[in-house]
Amino acid sequence: MKRIFNIIGKNAKDTSYQNKAVKHIEEMEKGSVKVPAPKHPTEEKYYKLAQDDYKITEDINEKHTSLIENMNKLNIKSTEPGERWISTKELPTKESEWLHRNDPVWEYGFYEPIESKIPKNKLMLREALEILRARQELSEEGVTQGAIKSREDARNVLTNHKAVKRVDSLILDDIWEYFRPFERKDHQKVVSKSDLALLQDHLKGYSDQSKLTEGVKDFKKLLKRNPSAAEKFDKLEVEDQRRLSAAIVEQRSAEHDRLVKRLKDIEEMENTIEEQKTKLKESKKIDK
C-alpha cells in the first residue's frame, strides 16, 4: 500500500510542479514577473557595490538634453535597395570566343595590356610563343636556301623583339629550357657497329678521344650559342666551311694530344712521389 501511495503522490507532485512552471512562464511572457539572469559571485559582488554608489546612480538617472535634441534631429528613412551592379566586361567564355573568332586582339582569349603597363621581366603569352618559335627555327639545321632564310628571319626576330629588350636573357634561357617545343626528326641516323663499339669503349674509359674528334665534320651545334658566329658561317662558301671545320677538328686533336701528354706527366710525378714516400718510410724503419 505504501508503494502505491508513493507512486500516486509522486505523479501528483510532478503534475503540480509542471502546472506551476507553465503558469510562471505565462507570467514571464506577460511581463508581470521579472527573472534576472544568474550572476557570477564576483559579478554579484561588484553589482552590489555599484548599487550602493550614489554617483553611479546619479549618472544613470541624469538626462542629457543636448543628446536628446541631437537625436531628435535625425530623420531616418528606409528604402528598397538599388539594382545590383553588373560588369559589362566580356569574359573569355565559349560564346564570347565564338563572337570574337575573327578578332586578332582575341587571338589568345583575352585582351592584351598596353605595352607601357607591362612591368620589367614580364611578357605576354603571345610574346613567349613568338620567342620560342624563333629560337626553335634558329636551332634547326639545314643548308638549303629556305633553311638559311628562316634562320635569318628568326635571328632578326630575336634581335628586334620588344620582349627580348624588356626581359633578362637568363629568364629567356630558363623559359627556353623548360618550355621549349619537342623536336621531331624525320630522318633516322644509322650508326655503324664499329662507331658504337668505339663509343662504348669511350664510356668505359678505354677509348682515345682523338678518334672521336676525327669524325666531327659539322660543328653547327657549337655555333648555336653564338648567333653572330652562325650568321658568319652561313655566309661562307661551301669550300671555306669545309676548311674551317677541318681546321677546328685539327685544333681539337692537337689540344687533346697536349692534354694526354700533360696527364702522363702528372701520373709520372705522382709515381715518383709515391716511390720517395715508400723509400722514406723504409729508411725510418731501418733507423729504428
C-alpha atoms as a printed R data frame, in Angstrom:
    type eleno elety resid chain resno       x      y       z
1   ATOM     1    CA   MET     A     1   0.000  0.000   0.000
2   ATOM     2    CA   LYS     A     2   2.812  2.336   0.871
3   ATOM     3    CA   ARG     A     3   4.350  1.895  -2.556
4   ATOM     4    CA   ILE     A     4   1.044  2.586  -4.243
5   ATOM     5    CA   PHE     A     5   0.553  5.824  -2.267
6   ATOM     6    CA   ASN     A     6   4.122  6.899  -3.066
7   ATOM     7    CA   ILE     A     7   3.572  6.363  -6.778
8   ATOM     8    CA   ILE     A     8   0.288  8.276  -6.718
9   ATOM     9    CA   GLY     A     9   1.805 11.090  -4.657
10  ATOM    10    CA   LYS     A    10   4.820 11.337  -6.971
11  ATOM    11    CA   ASN     A    11   2.614 11.679 -10.029
12  ATOM    12    CA   ALA     A    12   0.532 14.342  -8.284
13  ATOM    13    CA   LYS     A    13   3.637 16.317  -7.299
14  ATOM    14    CA   ASP     A    14   5.031 16.152 -10.833
15  ATOM    15    CA   THR     A    15   1.744 17.409 -12.219
16  ATOM    16    CA   SER     A    16   1.579 20.285  -9.748
17  ATOM    17    CA   TYR     A    17   5.181 21.293 -10.481
18  ATOM    18    CA   GLN     A    18   4.508 21.277 -14.203
19  ATOM    19    CA   ASN     A    19   1.409 23.419 -13.748
20  ATOM    20    CA   LYS     A    20   3.365 25.895 -11.639
21  ATOM    21    CA   ALA     A    21   6.116 26.055 -14.263
22  ATOM    22    CA   VAL     A    22   3.613 26.703 -17.043
23  ATOM    23    CA   LYS     A    23   1.933 29.478 -15.058
24  ATOM    24    CA   HIS     A    24   5.303 31.026 -14.212
25  ATOM    25    CA   ILE     A    25   6.315 31.098 -17.892
26  ATOM    26    CA   GLU     A    26   2.988 32.672 -18.836
27  ATOM    27    CA   GLU     A    27   3.516 35.412 -16.238
28  ATOM    28    CA   MET     A    28   7.065 35.983 -17.561
29  ATOM    29    CA   GLU     A    29   5.713 36.376 -21.091
30  ATOM    30    CA   LYS     A    30   3.141 38.902 -19.881
31  ATOM    31    CA   GLY     A    31   5.870 40.878 -18.096
32  ATOM    32    CA   SER     A    32   4.361 40.670 -14.651
33  ATOM    33    CA   VAL     A    33   7.330 38.679 -13.329
34  ATOM    34    CA   LYS     A    34  10.972 39.602 -13.978
35  ATOM    35    CA   VAL     A    35  13.562 36.882 -13.610
36  ATOM    36    CA   PRO     A    36  17.114 38.259 -13.803
37  ATOM    37    CA   ALA     A    37  19.863 36.162 -15.294
38  ATOM    38    CA   PRO     A    38  22.103 34.404 -12.790
39  ATOM    39    CA   LYS     A    39  25.316 36.247 -11.944
40  ATOM    40    CA   HIS     A    40  28.774 35.024 -11.138
41  ATOM    41    CA   PRO     A    41  29.772 35.531  -7.485
42  ATOM    42    CA   THR     A    42  32.396 38.098  -8.454
43  ATOM    43    CA   GLU     A    43  29.943 39.892 -10.717
44  ATOM    44    CA   GLU     A    44  27.349 39.847  -7.944
45  ATOM    45    CA   LYS     A    45  29.847 41.470  -5.587
46  ATOM    46    CA   TYR     A    46  30.630 44.375  -7.925
47  ATOM    47    CA   TYR     A    47  26.943 44.742  -8.784
48  ATOM    48    CA   LYS     A    48  26.088 45.340  -5.128
49  ATOM    49    CA   LEU     A    49  28.924 47.858  -4.816
50  ATOM    50    CA   ALA     A    50  27.590 49.724  -7.857
51  ATOM    51    CA   GLN     A    51  24.088 49.743  -6.392
52  ATOM    52    CA   ASP     A    52  25.380 51.311  -3.198
53  ATOM    53    CA   ASP     A    53  27.405 54.003  -5.040
54  ATOM    54    CA   TYR     A    54  25.216 57.115  -5.348
55  ATOM    55    CA   LYS     A    55  27.434 58.733  -8.038
56  ATOM    56    CA   ILE     A    56  26.731 55.927 -10.467
57  ATOM    57    CA   THR     A    57  23.024 56.193  -9.711
58  ATOM    58    CA   GLU     A    58  23.089 59.940 -10.411
59  ATOM    59    CA   ASP     A    59  24.905 59.419 -13.725
60  ATOM    60    CA   ILE     A    60  22.350 56.829 -14.777
61  ATOM    61    CA   ASN     A    61  19.364 58.970 -13.861
62  ATOM    62    CA   GLU     A    62  20.789 62.153 -15.409
63  ATOM    63    CA   LYS     A    63  19.206 63.250 -18.692
64  ATOM    64    CA   HIS     A    64  21.395 64.923 -21.318
65  ATOM    65    CA   THR     A    65  19.160 67.399 -23.108
66  ATOM    66    CA   SER     A    66  21.725 68.159 -25.831
67  ATOM    67    CA   LEU     A    67  21.977 64.487 -26.714
68  ATOM    68    CA   ILE     A    68  18.202 64.179 -26.879
69  ATOM    69    CA   GLU     A    69  17.958 67.250 -29.132
70  ATOM    70    CA   ASN     A    70  20.610 65.896 -31.488
71  ATOM    71    CA   MET     A    71  18.870 62.558 -31.666
72  ATOM    72    CA   ASN     A    72  15.571 64.248 -32.497
73  ATOM    73    CA   LYS     A    73  17.195 65.993 -35.454
74  ATOM    74    CA   LEU     A    74  17.969 62.671 -37.124
75  ATOM    75    CA   ASN     A    75  15.476 61.565 -39.731
76  ATOM    76    CA   ILE     A    76  15.982 58.009 -40.983
77  ATOM    77    CA   LYS     A    77  14.064 56.720 -43.981
78  ATOM    78    CA   SER     A    78  14.434 53.156 -45.203
79  ATOM    79    CA   THR     A    79  14.193 52.497 -48.927
80  ATOM    80    CA   GLU     A    80  14.434 49.477 -51.168
81  ATOM    81    CA   PRO     A    81  17.973 48.503 -52.247
82  ATOM    82    CA   GLY     A    82  19.038 49.567 -55.709
83  ATOM    83    CA   GLU     A    83  19.725 47.297 -58.610
84  ATOM    84    CA   ARG     A    84  22.872 45.218 -58.407
85  ATOM    85    CA   TRP     A    85  25.815 46.447 -60.477
86  ATOM    86    CA   ILE     A    86  26.699 44.053 -63.246
87  ATOM    87    CA   SER     A    87  30.015 44.284 -65.079
88  ATOM    88    CA   THR     A    88  29.825 44.914 -68.815
89  ATOM    89    CA   LYS     A    89  33.276 43.422 -69.483
90  ATOM    90    CA   GLU     A    90  33.233 40.296 -71.612
91  ATOM    91    CA   LEU     A    91  34.915 37.305 -70.083
92  ATOM    92    CA   PRO     A    92  36.575 34.533 -72.141
93  ATOM    93    CA   THR     A    93  33.604 32.199 -72.417
94  ATOM    94    CA   LYS     A    94  32.596 29.871 -75.208
95  ATOM    95    CA   GLU     A    95  30.080 32.378 -76.572
96  ATOM    96    CA   SER     A    96  32.477 35.341 -76.444
97  ATOM    97    CA   GLU     A    97  35.194 33.290 -78.139
98  ATOM    98    CA   TRP     A    98  32.803 32.500 -80.973
99  ATOM    99    CA   LEU     A    99  31.757 36.151 -81.347
100 ATOM   100    CA   HIS     A   100  35.390 37.324 -81.494
101 ATOM   101    CA   ARG     A   101  36.758 34.421 -83.520
102 ATOM   102    CA   ASN     A   102  37.964 36.772 -86.283
103 ATOM   103    CA   ASP     A   103  39.240 39.482 -83.952
104 ATOM   104    CA   PRO     A   104  43.073 39.425 -83.810
105 ATOM   105    CA   VAL     A   105  43.033 41.028 -80.361
106 ATOM   106    CA   TRP     A   106  41.172 37.984 -79.037
107 ATOM   107    CA   GLU     A   107  43.615 35.520 -80.570
108 ATOM   108    CA   TYR     A   108  44.532 34.065 -77.181
109 ATOM   109    CA   GLY     A   109  41.163 34.552 -75.499
110 ATOM   110    CA   PHE     A   110  41.802 37.821 -73.664
111 ATOM   111    CA   TYR     A   111  42.744 41.428 -74.253
112 ATOM   112    CA   GLU     A   112  46.458 42.237 -74.146
113 ATOM   113    CA   PRO     A   113  47.567 45.081 -71.856
114 ATOM   114    CA   ILE     A   114  49.260 48.212 -73.099
115 ATOM   115    CA   GLU     A   115  52.995 47.796 -73.538
116 ATOM   116    CA   SER     A   116  53.754 50.695 -71.192
117 ATOM   117    CA   LYS     A   117  51.882 48.928 -68.367
118 ATOM   118    CA   ILE     A   118  53.831 45.668 -68.661
119 ATOM   119    CA   PRO     A   119  56.406 45.548 -65.818
120 ATOM   120    CA   LYS     A   120  60.048 44.598 -66.158
121 ATOM   121    CA   ASN     A   121  60.856 40.899 -66.750
122 ATOM   122    CA   LYS     A   122  57.216 40.160 -67.623
123 ATOM   123    CA   LEU     A   123  55.954 39.040 -71.007
124 ATOM   124    CA   MET     A   124  52.666 38.017 -72.544
125 ATOM   125    CA   LEU     A   125  51.731 34.597 -73.830
126 ATOM   126    CA   ARG     A   126  51.915 35.749 -77.435
127 ATOM   127    CA   GLU     A   127  55.416 37.147 -76.943
128 ATOM   128    CA   ALA     A   128  56.595 33.961 -75.253
129 ATOM   129    CA   LEU     A   129  55.291 31.843 -78.138
130 ATOM   130    CA   GLU     A   130  56.934 34.106 -80.708
131 ATOM   131    CA   ILE     A   131  60.297 33.931 -78.933
132 ATOM   132    CA   LEU     A   132  60.091 30.156 -78.560
133 ATOM   133    CA   ARG     A   133  59.186 29.790 -82.233
134 ATOM   134    CA   ALA     A   134  62.101 31.990 -83.298
135 ATOM   135    CA   ARG     A   135  64.608 30.107 -81.155
136 ATOM   136    CA   GLN     A   136  63.292 26.804 -82.466
137 ATOM   137    CA   GLU     A   137  63.750 27.947 -86.075
138 ATOM   138    CA   LEU     A   138  67.224 29.233 -85.246
139 ATOM   139    CA   SER     A   139  68.266 25.877 -83.788
140 ATOM   140    CA   GLU     A   140  67.136 23.871 -86.810
141 ATOM   141    CA   GLU     A   141  69.851 22.531 -89.078
142 ATOM   142    CA   GLY     A   142  69.854 22.715 -92.829
143 ATOM   143    CA   VAL     A   143  71.940 24.011 -95.722
144 ATOM   144    CA   THR     A   144  69.110 24.800 -98.131
145 ATOM   145    CA   GLN     A   145  68.231 28.349 -99.082
146 ATOM   146    CA   GLY     A   146  64.914 28.168 -97.239
147 ATOM   147    CA   ALA     A   147  66.535 26.943 -94.020
148 ATOM   148    CA   ILE     A   148  69.144 29.703 -94.148
149 ATOM   149    CA   LYS     A   149  66.445 32.333 -94.759
150 ATOM   150    CA   SER     A   150  64.321 31.026 -91.863
151 ATOM   151    CA   ARG     A   151  67.332 31.229 -89.561
152 ATOM   152    CA   GLU     A   152  67.993 34.811 -90.647
153 ATOM   153    CA   ASP     A   153  64.353 35.759 -90.037
154 ATOM   154    CA   ALA     A   154  64.418 34.106 -86.617
155 ATOM   155    CA   ARG     A   155  67.646 35.931 -85.785
156 ATOM   156    CA   ASN     A   156  66.048 39.255 -86.755
157 ATOM   157    CA   VAL     A   157  63.008 38.478 -84.592
158 ATOM   158    CA   LEU     A   158  65.177 37.751 -81.564
159 ATOM   159    CA   THR     A   159  67.222 40.884 -82.155
160 ATOM   160    CA   ASN     A   160  64.340 43.340 -82.658
161 ATOM   161    CA   HIS     A   161  61.632 41.811 -80.457
162 ATOM   162    CA   LYS     A   162  60.352 44.136 -77.727
163 ATOM   163    CA   ALA     A   163  60.039 41.364 -75.154
164 ATOM   164    CA   VAL     A   164  63.716 40.456 -75.590
165 ATOM   165    CA   LYS     A   165  64.662 44.006 -74.636
166 ATOM   166    CA   ARG     A   166  62.271 44.003 -71.666
167 ATOM   167    CA   VAL     A   167  63.128 40.574 -70.209
168 ATOM   168    CA   ASP     A   168  66.564 39.480 -68.993
169 ATOM   169    CA   SER     A   169  68.432 36.924 -71.051
170 ATOM   170    CA   LEU     A   170  68.690 34.496 -68.114
171 ATOM   171    CA   ILE     A   171  64.905 34.396 -67.773
172 ATOM   172    CA   LEU     A   172  64.520 33.787 -71.508
173 ATOM   173    CA   ASP     A   173  67.058 30.961 -71.288
174 ATOM   174    CA   ASP     A   174  65.069 29.373 -68.449
175 ATOM   175    CA   ILE     A   175  61.865 29.658 -70.496
176 ATOM   176    CA   TRP     A   176  63.605 28.009 -73.438
177 ATOM   177    CA   GLU     A   177  64.976 25.245 -71.223
178 ATOM   178    CA   TYR     A   178  61.682 24.297 -69.567
179 ATOM   179    CA   PHE     A   179  59.082 25.218 -72.233
180 ATOM   180    CA   ARG     A   180  60.878 24.518 -75.493
181 ATOM   181    CA   PRO     A   181  58.874 22.505 -78.042
182 ATOM   182    CA   PHE     A   182  59.745 18.934 -78.783
183 ATOM   183    CA   GLU     A   183  61.970 18.396 -81.778
184 ATOM   184    CA   ARG     A   184  60.918 15.897 -84.418
185 ATOM   185    CA   LYS     A   185  63.410 14.078 -86.589
186 ATOM   186    CA   ASP     A   186  62.120 12.891 -89.948
187 ATOM   187    CA   HIS     A   187  65.333 11.051 -90.761
188 ATOM   188    CA   GLN     A   188  66.852  8.299 -88.685
189 ATOM   189    CA   LYS     A   189  70.578  8.330 -88.124
190 ATOM   190    CA   VAL     A   190  72.174  4.913 -88.608
191 ATOM   191    CA   VAL     A   191  75.400  4.231 -86.725
192 ATOM   192    CA   SER     A   192  77.894  1.575 -87.680
193 ATOM   193    CA   LYS     A   193  78.869 -1.150 -85.227
194 ATOM   194    CA   SER     A   194  82.484 -0.006 -85.166
195 ATOM   195    CA   ASP     A   195  81.482  3.517 -84.124
196 ATOM   196    CA   LEU     A   196  79.146  2.078 -81.496
197 ATOM   197    CA   ALA     A   197  81.919 -0.122 -80.112
198 ATOM   198    CA   LEU     A   198  84.240  2.892 -80.067
199 ATOM   199    CA   LEU     A   199  81.645  4.874 -78.131
200 ATOM   200    CA   GLN     A   200  81.182  2.044 -75.626
201 ATOM   201    CA   ASP     A   201  84.941  1.893 -75.090
202 ATOM   202    CA   HIS     A   202  84.956  5.644 -74.585
203 ATOM   203    CA   LEU     A   203  82.229  5.386 -71.939
204 ATOM   204    CA   LYS     A   204  84.270  2.740 -70.130
205 ATOM   205    CA   GLY     A   205  87.376  4.913 -70.317
206 ATOM   206    CA   TYR     A   206  89.326  2.770 -72.794
207 ATOM   207    CA   SER     A   207  88.983  4.823 -75.993
208 ATOM   208    CA   ASP     A   208  91.088  7.576 -77.493
209 ATOM   209    CA   GLN     A   209  89.443 10.981 -77.728
210 ATOM   210    CA   SER     A   210  91.316 11.861 -80.912
211 ATOM   211    CA   LYS     A   211  89.481  9.121 -82.824
212 ATOM   212    CA   LEU     A   212  86.165 10.646 -81.894
213 ATOM   213    CA   THR     A   213  87.200 14.142 -82.920
214 ATOM   214    CA   GLU     A   214  88.455 12.968 -86.313
215 ATOM   215    CA   GLY     A   215  84.907 12.157 -87.392
216 ATOM   216    CA   VAL     A   216  83.491 15.548 -86.416
217 ATOM   217    CA   LYS     A   217  82.841 17.422 -89.655
218 ATOM   218    CA   ASP     A   218  79.811 19.510 -88.786
219 ATOM   219    CA   PHE     A   219  80.111 21.749 -85.763
220 ATOM   220    CA   LYS     A   220  76.837 23.624 -86.224
221 ATOM   221    CA   LYS     A   221  75.828 22.723 -82.690
222 ATOM   222    CA   LEU     A   222  78.756 24.735 -81.358
223 ATOM   223    CA   LEU     A   223  77.572 27.808 -83.251
224 ATOM   224    CA   LYS     A   224  74.004 27.723 -81.896
225 ATOM   225    CA   ARG     A   225  75.085 29.514 -78.745
226 ATOM   226    CA   ASN     A   226  76.550 32.401 -80.748
227 ATOM   227    CA   PRO     A   227  74.073 33.735 -83.348
228 ATOM   228    CA   SER     A   228  76.601 36.158 -84.863
229 ATOM   229    CA   ALA     A   229  79.128 33.357 -85.474
230 ATOM   230    CA   ALA     A   230  76.413 31.189 -87.021
231 ATOM   231    CA   GLU     A   231  75.432 34.039 -89.339
232 ATOM   232    CA   LYS     A   232  79.036 34.490 -90.490
233 ATOM   233    CA   PHE     A   233  79.387 30.750 -91.028
234 ATOM   234    CA   ASP     A   234  76.246 30.638 -93.200
235 ATOM   235    CA   LYS     A   235  77.630 33.383 -95.442
236 ATOM   236    CA   LEU     A   236  80.826 31.411 -96.205
237 ATOM   237    CA   GLU     A   237  81.260 29.290 -99.291
238 ATOM   238    CA   VAL     A   238  80.951 25.513 -99.046
239 ATOM   239    CA   GLU     A   239  84.689 25.019 -99.523
240 ATOM   240    CA   ASP     A   240  85.502 27.608 -96.862
241 ATOM   241    CA   GLN     A   241  83.089 25.936 -94.468
242 ATOM   242    CA   ARG     A   242  84.800 22.597 -95.051
243 ATOM   243    CA   ARG     A   243  88.251 24.093 -94.467
244 ATOM   244    CA   LEU     A   244  87.117 25.819 -91.300
245 ATOM   245    CA   SER     A   245  85.612 22.584 -89.976
246 ATOM   246    CA   ALA     A   246  88.816 20.685 -90.748
247 ATOM   247    CA   ALA     A   247  90.922 23.352 -89.021
248 ATOM   248    CA   ILE     A   248  88.778 23.218 -85.909
249 ATOM   249    CA   VAL     A   249  88.966 19.410 -85.843
250 ATOM   250    CA   GLU     A   250  92.741 19.592 -86.186
251 ATOM   251    CA   GLN     A   251  92.966 22.131 -83.389
252 ATOM   252    CA   ARG     A   252  90.834 19.967 -81.102
253 ATOM   253    CA   SER     A   253  93.004 16.949 -81.851
254 ATOM   254    CA   ALA     A   254  96.160 18.900 -81.011
255 ATOM   255    CA   GLU     A   255  94.592 20.114 -77.785
256 ATOM   256    CA   HIS     A   256  93.644 16.545 -76.937
257 ATOM   257    CA   ASP     A   257  97.208 15.351 -77.522
258 ATOM   258    CA   ARG     A   258  98.514 18.107 -75.275
259 ATOM   259    CA   LEU     A   259  96.117 17.146 -72.506
260 ATOM   260    CA   VAL     A   260  97.023 13.461 -72.812
261 ATOM   261    CA   LYS     A   261 100.704 14.310 -72.550
262 ATOM   262    CA   ARG     A   262 100.041 16.511 -69.545
263 ATOM   263    CA   LEU     A   263  98.128 13.704 -67.834
264 ATOM   264    CA   LYS     A   264 101.007 11.312 -68.412
265 ATOM   265    CA   ASP     A   265 103.426 13.806 -66.877
266 ATOM   266    CA   ILE     A   266 101.172 14.165 -63.845
267 ATOM   267    CA   GLU     A   267 100.985 10.386 -63.448
268 ATOM   268    CA   GLU     A   268 104.774 10.113 -63.615
269 ATOM   269    CA   MET     A   269 105.106 12.840 -60.978
270 ATOM   270    CA   GLU     A   270 102.656 11.030 -58.714
271 ATOM   271    CA   ASN     A   271 104.555  7.766 -59.158
272 ATOM   272    CA   THR     A   272 107.861  9.403 -58.247
273 ATOM   273    CA   ILE     A   273 106.286 10.989 -55.165
274 ATOM   274    CA   GLU     A   274 104.908  7.624 -54.063
275 ATOM   275    CA   GLU     A   275 108.327  5.991 -54.557
276 ATOM   276    CA   GLN     A   276 110.000  8.683 -52.477
277 ATOM   277    CA   LYS     A   277 107.422  8.213 -49.722
278 ATOM   278    CA   THR     A   278 107.990  4.463 -49.616
279 ATOM   279    CA   LYS     A   279 111.780  4.942 -49.522
280 ATOM   280    CA   LEU     A   280 111.412  7.439 -46.687
281 ATOM   281    CA   LYS     A   281 109.270  5.010 -44.679
282 ATOM   282    CA   GLU     A   282 111.761  2.185 -45.214
283 ATOM   283    CA   SER     A   283 114.658  4.374 -44.120
284 ATOM   284    CA   LYS     A   284 112.804  5.301 -40.915
285 ATOM   285    CA   LYS     A   285 112.181  1.629 -40.157
286 ATOM   286    CA   ILE     A   286 115.875  0.819 -40.630
287 ATOM   287    CA   ASP     A   287 116.918  3.651 -38.284
288 ATOM   288    CA   LYS     A   288 114.618  2.319 -35.568
